[in-house]
mmCIF file of C-alpha atoms and ligand atoms in Angstrom:
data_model
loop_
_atom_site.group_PDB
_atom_site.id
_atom_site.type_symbol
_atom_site.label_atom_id
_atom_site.label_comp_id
_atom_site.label_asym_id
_atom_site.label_seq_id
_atom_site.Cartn_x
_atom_site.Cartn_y
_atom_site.Cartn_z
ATOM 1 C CA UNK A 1 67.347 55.849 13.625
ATOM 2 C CA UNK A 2 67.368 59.534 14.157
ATOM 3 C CA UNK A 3 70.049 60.840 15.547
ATOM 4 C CA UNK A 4 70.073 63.492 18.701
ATOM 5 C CA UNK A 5 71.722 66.448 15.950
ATOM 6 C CA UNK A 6 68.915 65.383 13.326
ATOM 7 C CA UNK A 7 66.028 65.091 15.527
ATOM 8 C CA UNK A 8 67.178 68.930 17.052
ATOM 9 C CA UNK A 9 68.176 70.060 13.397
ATOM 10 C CA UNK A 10 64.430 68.680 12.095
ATOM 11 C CA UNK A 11 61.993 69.776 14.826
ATOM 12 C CA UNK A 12 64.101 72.940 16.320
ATOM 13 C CA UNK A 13 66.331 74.148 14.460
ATOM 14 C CA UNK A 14 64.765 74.535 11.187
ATOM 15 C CA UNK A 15 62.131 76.818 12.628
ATOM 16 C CA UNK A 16 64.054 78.869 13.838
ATOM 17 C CA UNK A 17 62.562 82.554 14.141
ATOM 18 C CA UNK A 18 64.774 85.659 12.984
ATOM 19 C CA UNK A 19 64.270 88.354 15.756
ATOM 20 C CA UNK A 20 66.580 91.161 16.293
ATOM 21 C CA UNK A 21 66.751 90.846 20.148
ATOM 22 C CA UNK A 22 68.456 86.917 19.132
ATOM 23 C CA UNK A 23 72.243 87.333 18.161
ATOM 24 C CA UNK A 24 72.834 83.845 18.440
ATOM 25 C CA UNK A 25 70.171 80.993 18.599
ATOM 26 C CA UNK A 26 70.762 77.338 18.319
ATOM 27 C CA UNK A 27 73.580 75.723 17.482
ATOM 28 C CA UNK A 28 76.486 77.170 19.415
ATOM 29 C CA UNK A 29 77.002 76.883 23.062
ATOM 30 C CA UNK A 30 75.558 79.548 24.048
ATOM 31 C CA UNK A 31 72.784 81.651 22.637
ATOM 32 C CA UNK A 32 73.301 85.000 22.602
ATOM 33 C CA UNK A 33 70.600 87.704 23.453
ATOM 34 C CA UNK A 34 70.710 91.430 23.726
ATOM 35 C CA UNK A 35 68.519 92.741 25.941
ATOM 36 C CA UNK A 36 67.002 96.438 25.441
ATOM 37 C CA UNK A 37 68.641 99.211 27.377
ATOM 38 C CA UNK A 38 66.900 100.016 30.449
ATOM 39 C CA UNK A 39 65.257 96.791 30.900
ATOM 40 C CA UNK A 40 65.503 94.095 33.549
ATOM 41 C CA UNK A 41 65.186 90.592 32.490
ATOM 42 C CA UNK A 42 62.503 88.010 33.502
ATOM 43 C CA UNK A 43 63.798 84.579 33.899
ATOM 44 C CA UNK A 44 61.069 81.749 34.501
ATOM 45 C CA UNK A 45 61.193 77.906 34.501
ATOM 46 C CA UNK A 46 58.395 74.930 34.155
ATOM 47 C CA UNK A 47 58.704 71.278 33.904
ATOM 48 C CA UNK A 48 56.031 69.432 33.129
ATOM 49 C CA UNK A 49 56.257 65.577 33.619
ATOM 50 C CA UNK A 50 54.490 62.708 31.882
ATOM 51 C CA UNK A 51 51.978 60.981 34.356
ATOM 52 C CA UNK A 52 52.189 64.021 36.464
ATOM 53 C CA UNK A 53 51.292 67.179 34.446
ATOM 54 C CA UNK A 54 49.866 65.611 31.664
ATOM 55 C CA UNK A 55 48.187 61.950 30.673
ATOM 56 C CA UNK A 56 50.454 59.446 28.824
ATOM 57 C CA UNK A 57 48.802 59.652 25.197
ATOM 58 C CA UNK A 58 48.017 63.699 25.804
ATOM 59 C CA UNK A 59 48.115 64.899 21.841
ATOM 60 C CA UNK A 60 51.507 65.783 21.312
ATOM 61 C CA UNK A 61 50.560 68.985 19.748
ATOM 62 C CA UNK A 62 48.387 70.586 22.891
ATOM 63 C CA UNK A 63 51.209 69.758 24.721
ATOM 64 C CA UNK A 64 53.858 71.604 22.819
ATOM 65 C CA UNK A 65 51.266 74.517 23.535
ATOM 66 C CA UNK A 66 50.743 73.966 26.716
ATOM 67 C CA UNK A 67 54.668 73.273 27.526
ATOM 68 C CA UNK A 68 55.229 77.096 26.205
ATOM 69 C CA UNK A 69 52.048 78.598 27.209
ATOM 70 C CA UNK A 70 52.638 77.554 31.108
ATOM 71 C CA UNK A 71 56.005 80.067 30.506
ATOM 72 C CA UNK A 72 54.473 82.427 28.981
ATOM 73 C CA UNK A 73 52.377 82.742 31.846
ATOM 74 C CA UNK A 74 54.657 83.164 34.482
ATOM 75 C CA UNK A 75 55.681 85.987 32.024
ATOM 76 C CA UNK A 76 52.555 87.739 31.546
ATOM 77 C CA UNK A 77 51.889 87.373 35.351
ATOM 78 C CA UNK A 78 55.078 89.696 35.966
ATOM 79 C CA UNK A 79 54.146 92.257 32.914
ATOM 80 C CA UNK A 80 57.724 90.907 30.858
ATOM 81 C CA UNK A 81 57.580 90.989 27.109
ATOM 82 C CA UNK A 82 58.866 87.805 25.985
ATOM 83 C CA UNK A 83 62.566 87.495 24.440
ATOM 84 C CA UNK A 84 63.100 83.620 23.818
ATOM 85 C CA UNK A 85 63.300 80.337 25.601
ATOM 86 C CA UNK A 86 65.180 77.199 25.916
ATOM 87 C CA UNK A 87 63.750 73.988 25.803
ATOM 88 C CA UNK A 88 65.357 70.779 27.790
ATOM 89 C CA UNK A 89 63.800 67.761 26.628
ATOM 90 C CA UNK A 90 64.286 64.006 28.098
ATOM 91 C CA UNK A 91 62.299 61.307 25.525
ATOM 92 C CA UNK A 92 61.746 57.772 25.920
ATOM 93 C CA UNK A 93 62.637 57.406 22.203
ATOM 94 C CA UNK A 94 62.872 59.424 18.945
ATOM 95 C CA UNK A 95 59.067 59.240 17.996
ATOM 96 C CA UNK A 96 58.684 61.306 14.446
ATOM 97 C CA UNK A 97 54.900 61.880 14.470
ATOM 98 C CA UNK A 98 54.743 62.784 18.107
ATOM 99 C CA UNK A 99 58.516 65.090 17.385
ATOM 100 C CA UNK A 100 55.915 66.453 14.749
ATOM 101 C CA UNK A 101 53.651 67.469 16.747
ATOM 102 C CA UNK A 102 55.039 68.581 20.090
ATOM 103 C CA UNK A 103 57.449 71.216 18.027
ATOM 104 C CA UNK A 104 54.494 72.012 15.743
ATOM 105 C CA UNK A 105 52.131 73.142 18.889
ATOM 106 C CA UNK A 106 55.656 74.491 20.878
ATOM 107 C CA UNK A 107 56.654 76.315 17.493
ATOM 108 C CA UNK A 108 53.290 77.828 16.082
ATOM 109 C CA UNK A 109 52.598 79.557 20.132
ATOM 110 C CA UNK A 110 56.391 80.515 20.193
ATOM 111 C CA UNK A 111 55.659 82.730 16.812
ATOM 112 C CA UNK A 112 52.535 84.343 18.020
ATOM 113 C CA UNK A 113 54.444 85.481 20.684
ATOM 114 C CA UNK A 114 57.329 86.443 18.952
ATOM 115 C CA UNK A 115 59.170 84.166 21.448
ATOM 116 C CA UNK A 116 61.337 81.804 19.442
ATOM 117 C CA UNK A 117 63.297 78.940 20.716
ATOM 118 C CA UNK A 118 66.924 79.433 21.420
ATOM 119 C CA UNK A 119 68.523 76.571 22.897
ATOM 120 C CA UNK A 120 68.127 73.776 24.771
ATOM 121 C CA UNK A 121 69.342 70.027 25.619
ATOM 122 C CA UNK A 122 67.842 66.893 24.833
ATOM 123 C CA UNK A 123 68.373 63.550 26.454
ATOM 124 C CA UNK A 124 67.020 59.943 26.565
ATOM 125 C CA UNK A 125 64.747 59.511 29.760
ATOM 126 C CA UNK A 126 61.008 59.287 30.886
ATOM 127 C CA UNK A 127 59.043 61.910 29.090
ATOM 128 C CA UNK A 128 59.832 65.525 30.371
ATOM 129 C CA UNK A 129 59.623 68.577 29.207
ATOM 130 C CA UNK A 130 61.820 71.666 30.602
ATOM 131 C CA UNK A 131 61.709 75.107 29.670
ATOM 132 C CA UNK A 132 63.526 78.397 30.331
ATOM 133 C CA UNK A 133 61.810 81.528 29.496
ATOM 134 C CA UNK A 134 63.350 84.922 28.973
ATOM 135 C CA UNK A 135 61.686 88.363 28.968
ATOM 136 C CA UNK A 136 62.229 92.017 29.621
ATOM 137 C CA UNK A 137 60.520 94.752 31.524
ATOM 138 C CA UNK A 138 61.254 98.298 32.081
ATOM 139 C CA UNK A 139 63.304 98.837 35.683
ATOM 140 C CA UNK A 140 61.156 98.847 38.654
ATOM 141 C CA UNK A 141 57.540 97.890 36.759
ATOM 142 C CA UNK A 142 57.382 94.014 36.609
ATOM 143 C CA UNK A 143 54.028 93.217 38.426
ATOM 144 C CA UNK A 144 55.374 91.355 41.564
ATOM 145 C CA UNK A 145 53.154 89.227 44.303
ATOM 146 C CA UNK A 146 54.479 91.494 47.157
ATOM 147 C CA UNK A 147 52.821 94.712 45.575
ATOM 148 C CA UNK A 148 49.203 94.500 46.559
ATOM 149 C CA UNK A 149 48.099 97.429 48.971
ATOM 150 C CA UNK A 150 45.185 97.793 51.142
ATOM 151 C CA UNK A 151 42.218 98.735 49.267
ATOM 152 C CA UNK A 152 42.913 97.577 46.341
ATOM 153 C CA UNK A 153 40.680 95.660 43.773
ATOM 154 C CA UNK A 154 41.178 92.369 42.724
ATOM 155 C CA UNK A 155 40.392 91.633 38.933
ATOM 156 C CA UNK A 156 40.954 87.851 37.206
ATOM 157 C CA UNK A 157 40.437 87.016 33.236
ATOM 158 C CA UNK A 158 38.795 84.508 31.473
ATOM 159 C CA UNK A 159 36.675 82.159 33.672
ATOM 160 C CA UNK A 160 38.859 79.872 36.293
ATOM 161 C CA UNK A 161 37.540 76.367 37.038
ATOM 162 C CA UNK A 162 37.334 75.347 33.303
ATOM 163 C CA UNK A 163 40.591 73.213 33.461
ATOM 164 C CA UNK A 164 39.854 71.635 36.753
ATOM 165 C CA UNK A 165 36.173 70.864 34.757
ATOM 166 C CA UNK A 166 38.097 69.352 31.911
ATOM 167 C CA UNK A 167 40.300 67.139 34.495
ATOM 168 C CA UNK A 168 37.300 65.988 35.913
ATOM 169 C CA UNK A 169 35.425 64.697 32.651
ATOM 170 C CA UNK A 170 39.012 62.783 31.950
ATOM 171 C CA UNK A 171 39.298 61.280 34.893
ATOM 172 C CA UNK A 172 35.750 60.725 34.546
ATOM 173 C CA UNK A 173 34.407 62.098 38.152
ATOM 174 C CA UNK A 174 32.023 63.654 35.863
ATOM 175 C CA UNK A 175 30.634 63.653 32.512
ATOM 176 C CA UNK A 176 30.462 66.085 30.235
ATOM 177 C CA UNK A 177 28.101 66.569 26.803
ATOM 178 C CA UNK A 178 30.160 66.352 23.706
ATOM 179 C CA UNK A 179 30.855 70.210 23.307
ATOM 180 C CA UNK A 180 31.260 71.584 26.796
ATOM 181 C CA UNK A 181 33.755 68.020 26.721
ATOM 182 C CA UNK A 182 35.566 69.784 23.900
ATOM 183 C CA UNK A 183 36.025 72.925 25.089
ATOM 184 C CA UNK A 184 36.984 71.706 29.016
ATOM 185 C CA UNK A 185 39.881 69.738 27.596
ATOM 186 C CA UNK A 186 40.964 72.282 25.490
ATOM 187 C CA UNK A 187 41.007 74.939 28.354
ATOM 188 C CA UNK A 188 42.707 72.517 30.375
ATOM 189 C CA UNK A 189 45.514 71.071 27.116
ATOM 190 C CA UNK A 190 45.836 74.574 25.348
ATOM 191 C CA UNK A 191 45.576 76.941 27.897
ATOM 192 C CA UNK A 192 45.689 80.776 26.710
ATOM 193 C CA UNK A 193 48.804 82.788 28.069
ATOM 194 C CA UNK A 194 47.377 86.779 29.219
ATOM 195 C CA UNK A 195 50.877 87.830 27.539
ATOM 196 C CA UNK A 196 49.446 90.967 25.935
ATOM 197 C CA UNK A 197 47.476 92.053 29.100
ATOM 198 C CA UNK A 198 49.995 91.848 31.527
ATOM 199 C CA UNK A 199 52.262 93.953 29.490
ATOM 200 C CA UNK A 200 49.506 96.770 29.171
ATOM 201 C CA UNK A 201 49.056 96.361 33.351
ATOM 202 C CA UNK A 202 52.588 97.880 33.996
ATOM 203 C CA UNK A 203 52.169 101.063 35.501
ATOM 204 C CA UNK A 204 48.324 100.208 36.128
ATOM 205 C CA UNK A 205 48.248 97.421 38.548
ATOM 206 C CA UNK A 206 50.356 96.592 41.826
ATOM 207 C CA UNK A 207 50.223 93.030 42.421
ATOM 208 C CA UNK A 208 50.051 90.308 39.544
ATOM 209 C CA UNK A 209 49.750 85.783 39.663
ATOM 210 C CA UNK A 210 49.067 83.921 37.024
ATOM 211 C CA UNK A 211 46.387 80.736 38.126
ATOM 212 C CA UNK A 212 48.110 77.255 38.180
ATOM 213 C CA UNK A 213 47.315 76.012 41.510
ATOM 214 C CA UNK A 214 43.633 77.741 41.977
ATOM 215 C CA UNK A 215 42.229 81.139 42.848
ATOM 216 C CA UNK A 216 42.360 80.776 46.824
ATOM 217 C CA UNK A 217 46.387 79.475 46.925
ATOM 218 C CA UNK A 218 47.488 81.684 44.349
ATOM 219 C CA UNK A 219 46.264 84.639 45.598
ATOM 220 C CA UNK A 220 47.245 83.750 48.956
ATOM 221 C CA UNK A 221 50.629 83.598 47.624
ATOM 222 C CA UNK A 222 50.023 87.385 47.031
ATOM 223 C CA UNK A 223 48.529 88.132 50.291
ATOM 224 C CA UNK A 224 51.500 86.655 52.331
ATOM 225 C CA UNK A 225 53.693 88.350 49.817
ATOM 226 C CA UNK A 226 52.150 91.623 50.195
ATOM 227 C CA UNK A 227 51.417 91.443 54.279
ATOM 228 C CA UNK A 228 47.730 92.129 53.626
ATOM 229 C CA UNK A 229 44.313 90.066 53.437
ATOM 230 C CA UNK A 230 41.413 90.363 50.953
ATOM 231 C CA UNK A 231 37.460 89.499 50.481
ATOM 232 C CA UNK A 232 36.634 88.057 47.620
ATOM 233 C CA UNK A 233 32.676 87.838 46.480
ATOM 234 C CA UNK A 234 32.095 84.139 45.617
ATOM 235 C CA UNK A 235 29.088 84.864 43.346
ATOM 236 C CA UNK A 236 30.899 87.478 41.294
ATOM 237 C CA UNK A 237 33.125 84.923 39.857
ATOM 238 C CA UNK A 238 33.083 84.627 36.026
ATOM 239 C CA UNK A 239 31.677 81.582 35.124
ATOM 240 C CA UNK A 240 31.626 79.554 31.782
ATOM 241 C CA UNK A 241 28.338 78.498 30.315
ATOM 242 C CA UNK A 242 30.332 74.990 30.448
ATOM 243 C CA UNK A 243 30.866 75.382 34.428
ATOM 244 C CA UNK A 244 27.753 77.059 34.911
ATOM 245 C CA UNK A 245 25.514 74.145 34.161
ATOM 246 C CA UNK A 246 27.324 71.636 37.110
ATOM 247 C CA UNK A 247 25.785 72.288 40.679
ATOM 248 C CA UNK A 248 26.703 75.364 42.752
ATOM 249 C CA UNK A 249 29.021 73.915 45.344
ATOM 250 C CA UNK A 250 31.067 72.459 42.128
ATOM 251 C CA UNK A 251 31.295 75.485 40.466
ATOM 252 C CA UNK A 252 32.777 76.841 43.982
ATOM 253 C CA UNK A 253 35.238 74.498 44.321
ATOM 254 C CA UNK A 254 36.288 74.577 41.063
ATOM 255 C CA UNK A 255 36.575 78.007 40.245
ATOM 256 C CA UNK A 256 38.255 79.097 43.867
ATOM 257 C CA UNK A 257 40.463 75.654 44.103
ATOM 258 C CA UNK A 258 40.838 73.920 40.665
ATOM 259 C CA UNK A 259 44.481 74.577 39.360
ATOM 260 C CA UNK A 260 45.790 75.022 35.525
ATOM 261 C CA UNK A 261 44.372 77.782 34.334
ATOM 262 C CA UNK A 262 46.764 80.353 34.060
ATOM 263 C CA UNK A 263 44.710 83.104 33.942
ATOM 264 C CA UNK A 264 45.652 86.589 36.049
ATOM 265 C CA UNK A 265 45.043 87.481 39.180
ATOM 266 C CA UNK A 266 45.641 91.194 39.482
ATOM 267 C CA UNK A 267 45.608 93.805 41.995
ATOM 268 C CA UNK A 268 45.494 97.025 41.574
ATOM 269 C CA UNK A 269 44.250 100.554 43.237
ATOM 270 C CA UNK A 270 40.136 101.521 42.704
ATOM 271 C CA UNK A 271 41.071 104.909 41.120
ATOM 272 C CA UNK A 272 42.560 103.084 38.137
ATOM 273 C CA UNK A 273 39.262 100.911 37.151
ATOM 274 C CA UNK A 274 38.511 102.499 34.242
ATOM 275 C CA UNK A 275 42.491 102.149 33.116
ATOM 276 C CA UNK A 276 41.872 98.471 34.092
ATOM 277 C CA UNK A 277 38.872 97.988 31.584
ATOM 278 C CA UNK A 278 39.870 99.675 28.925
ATOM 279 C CA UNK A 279 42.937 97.669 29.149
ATOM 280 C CA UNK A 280 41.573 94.425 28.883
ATOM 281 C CA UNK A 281 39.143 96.071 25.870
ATOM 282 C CA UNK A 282 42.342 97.077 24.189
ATOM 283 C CA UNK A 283 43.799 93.096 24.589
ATOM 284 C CA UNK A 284 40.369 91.379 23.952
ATOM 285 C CA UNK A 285 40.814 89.949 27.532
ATOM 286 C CA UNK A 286 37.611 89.166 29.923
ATOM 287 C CA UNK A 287 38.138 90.530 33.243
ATOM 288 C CA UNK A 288 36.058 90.666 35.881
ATOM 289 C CA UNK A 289 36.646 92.278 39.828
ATOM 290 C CA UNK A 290 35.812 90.387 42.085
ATOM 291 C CA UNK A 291 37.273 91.505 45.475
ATOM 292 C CA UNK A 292 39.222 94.223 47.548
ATOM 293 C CA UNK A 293 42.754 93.814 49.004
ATOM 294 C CA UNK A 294 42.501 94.608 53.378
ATOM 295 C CA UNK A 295 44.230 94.996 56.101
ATOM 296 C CA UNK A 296 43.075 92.205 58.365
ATOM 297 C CA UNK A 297 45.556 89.233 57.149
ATOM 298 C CA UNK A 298 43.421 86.083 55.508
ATOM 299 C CA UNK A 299 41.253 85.156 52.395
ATOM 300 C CA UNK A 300 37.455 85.726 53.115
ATOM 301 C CA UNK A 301 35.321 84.508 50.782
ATOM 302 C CA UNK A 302 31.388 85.954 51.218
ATOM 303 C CA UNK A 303 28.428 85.404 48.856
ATOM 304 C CA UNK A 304 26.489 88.419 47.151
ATOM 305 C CA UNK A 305 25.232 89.581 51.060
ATOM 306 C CA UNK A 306 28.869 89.707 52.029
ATOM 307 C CA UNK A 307 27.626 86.232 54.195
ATOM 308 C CA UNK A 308 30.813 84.177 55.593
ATOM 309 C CA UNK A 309 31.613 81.159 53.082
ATOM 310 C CA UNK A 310 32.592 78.212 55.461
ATOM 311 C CA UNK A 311 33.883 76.126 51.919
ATOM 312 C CA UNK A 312 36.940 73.450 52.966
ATOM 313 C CA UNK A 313 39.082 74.515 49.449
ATOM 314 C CA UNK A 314 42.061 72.386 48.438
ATOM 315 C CA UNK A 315 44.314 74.270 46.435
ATOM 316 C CA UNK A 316 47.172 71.813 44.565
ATOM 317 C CA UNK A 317 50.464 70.754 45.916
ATOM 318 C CA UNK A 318 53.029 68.181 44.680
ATOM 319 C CA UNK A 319 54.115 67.138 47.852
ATOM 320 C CA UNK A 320 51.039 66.738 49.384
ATOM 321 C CA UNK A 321 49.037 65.108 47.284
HETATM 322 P P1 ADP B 1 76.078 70.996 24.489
HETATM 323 O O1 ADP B 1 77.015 69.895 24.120
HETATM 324 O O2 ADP B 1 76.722 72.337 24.617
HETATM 325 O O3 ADP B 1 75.166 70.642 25.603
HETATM 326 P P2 ADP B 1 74.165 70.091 22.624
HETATM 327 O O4 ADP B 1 74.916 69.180 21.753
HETATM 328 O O5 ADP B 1 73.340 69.520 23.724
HETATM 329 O O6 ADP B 1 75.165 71.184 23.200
HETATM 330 O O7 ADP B 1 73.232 71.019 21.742
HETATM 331 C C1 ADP B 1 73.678 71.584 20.548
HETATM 332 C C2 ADP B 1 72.901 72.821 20.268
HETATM 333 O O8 ADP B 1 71.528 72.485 20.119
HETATM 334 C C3 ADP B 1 72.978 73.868 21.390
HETATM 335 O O9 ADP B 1 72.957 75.137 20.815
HETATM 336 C C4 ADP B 1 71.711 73.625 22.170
HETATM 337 O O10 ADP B 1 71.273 74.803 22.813
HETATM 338 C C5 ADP B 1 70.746 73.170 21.068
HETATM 339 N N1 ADP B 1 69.698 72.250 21.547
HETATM 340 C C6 ADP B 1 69.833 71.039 22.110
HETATM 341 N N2 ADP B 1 68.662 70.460 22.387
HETATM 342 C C7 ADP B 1 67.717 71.357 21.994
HETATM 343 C C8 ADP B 1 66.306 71.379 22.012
HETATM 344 N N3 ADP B 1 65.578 70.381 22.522
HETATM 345 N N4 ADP B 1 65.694 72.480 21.524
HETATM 346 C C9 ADP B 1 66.398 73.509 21.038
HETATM 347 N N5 ADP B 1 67.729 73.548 20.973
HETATM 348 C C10 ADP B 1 68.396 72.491 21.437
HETATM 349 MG MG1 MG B 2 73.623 69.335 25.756
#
């Protein structure tokens, strides 16, 4: 039987990163971090539950990715370079090959980002999965939701609506061919974190969100923030050729309400376009504008002839559905 000091010694510790900013990692009370001079810290947390977040059975290893990745979101979204990040666990029982995994996926994202694992807890319980991330940003630039300004554009990566397509085809509302299948459920299980382009966005962009919920609520969250409204142009959404082949209204709903993403949603002023493009050149990052930041309070959604969008969008909430 593994023991709780084994099973963090095995899948933890001995993976441990060596990083400069670390003074301390696992194994003492505390970990121990020195920050850089100058910069404030960015402190995040995400729990994903079994059942909830994620499909008893979900490959262990996806979800180690996705467990970190979800951080690391909420990290690019603000422009913080990640520092390191503590992981509380709670596990029906000491499974090896799933321990295996779910550090393997965790571990393998945590090095690409240079973000390694310092601490954490772990406990006997229904499967959850906790994390703490810590990052750093220069005083005054982290990209925060109440920084949008009137006439602003409005820029998102990658192509939202491709998890929510992937939930569908599990929950099998709809059905999928074979490789559009493959690569909805692996935007949706392995989701890629925009850490390197929301770093290169400080001093660019005003306003930042990273996608969990869906286009409409998040960037609502930045509206109400911010005090201001926006139009967004329906039809100059980015859309994957996987999306692209289900019906229009779909593809609406989708890419304006379906949640898990975690791409960017980005404000920033028109005069700094071409700063925004070659930024997202520079981190290999689609982005596409696809709105302007107003005055008038409210999301309004219009098709290519700037035509009213009547569309009844349903962005996610735990406690209400
Ligand atoms: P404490 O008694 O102070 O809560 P623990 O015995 O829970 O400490 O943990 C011992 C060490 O292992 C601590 O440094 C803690 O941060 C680390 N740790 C515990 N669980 C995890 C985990 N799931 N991942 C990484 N580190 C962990
Ligand atoms: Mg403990």
């Amino acid at each position: 039987m593994l023991s709780e000091f084994t099973l963090i010694a095995r899948y933890f510790q001995s993976r441990q990163q060596a990083d400069s900013r670390v003074v301390l990692g696992i194994g003492d009370d505390c970990a121990l971090l020195a920050p850089t001079t100058g910069m404030q810290l960015a402190i995040s947390s995400d729990m994903l539950v079994e059942g909830r977040h994620f499909f008893p059975g979900t490959d262990p290893t996806r979800l180690g990715h996705k467990s970190l990745a979800v951080n690391l979101s909420d990290l690019a979204a603000m422009g913080a370079t990640p520092m390191g990040f503590t992981l509380s666990l709670a596990l029906p029982k000491a499974n090896e090959t799933w321990l295996a995994g779910f550090s393997g996926g965790l571990l393998a994202l945590a090095e690409q980002y240079q973000c390694p694992l310092i601490g954490g807890d772990t406990t006997k319980g229904p499967l959850t999965i906790s994390i703490t991330i810590l990052g750093q940003t220069p005083a005054g630039q982290a990209l925060r939701r109440d920084a949008a300004q009137v006439g602003d554009d409005i820029w998102i990566t990658g192509t939202p609506g491709d998890a929510r397509l992937g939930l569908a085809a599990l929950q099998e509302e709809i059905t999928l061919p074979p490789d559009m299948l493959a690569y909805a459920q692996q935007r949706l299980e392995a989701p890629t974190p925009r850490v390197q382009l929301g770093q290169a966005l400080r001093g660019i962009a005003h306003a930042a969100i990273d996608l969990s919920d869906g286009l409409s609520g998040d960037l609502g969250h930045i509206l109400t923030a911010s005090g201001v409204g926006a139009t967004i142009v329906a039809d100059d959404l980015p859309v994957s050729s996987a999306l692209g082949m289900q019906p229009q209204e779909r593809q609406r709903q989708y890419g304006l309400a379906g949640g898990d993403d975690y791409e960017l949603c980005i404000t920033a002023p028109f005069p700094r376009r071409a700063a925004m493009i070659a930024a997202a050149a520079a981190c290999h990052t689609p982005l596409t504008r696809i709105g302007t930041i107003e005055q008038q309070p409210g999301l309004r959604i219009v098709d290519q002839r700037g035509t009213l969008l009547d569309l009844a969008l349903f962005s996610f909430d735990h406690f209400t559905s």
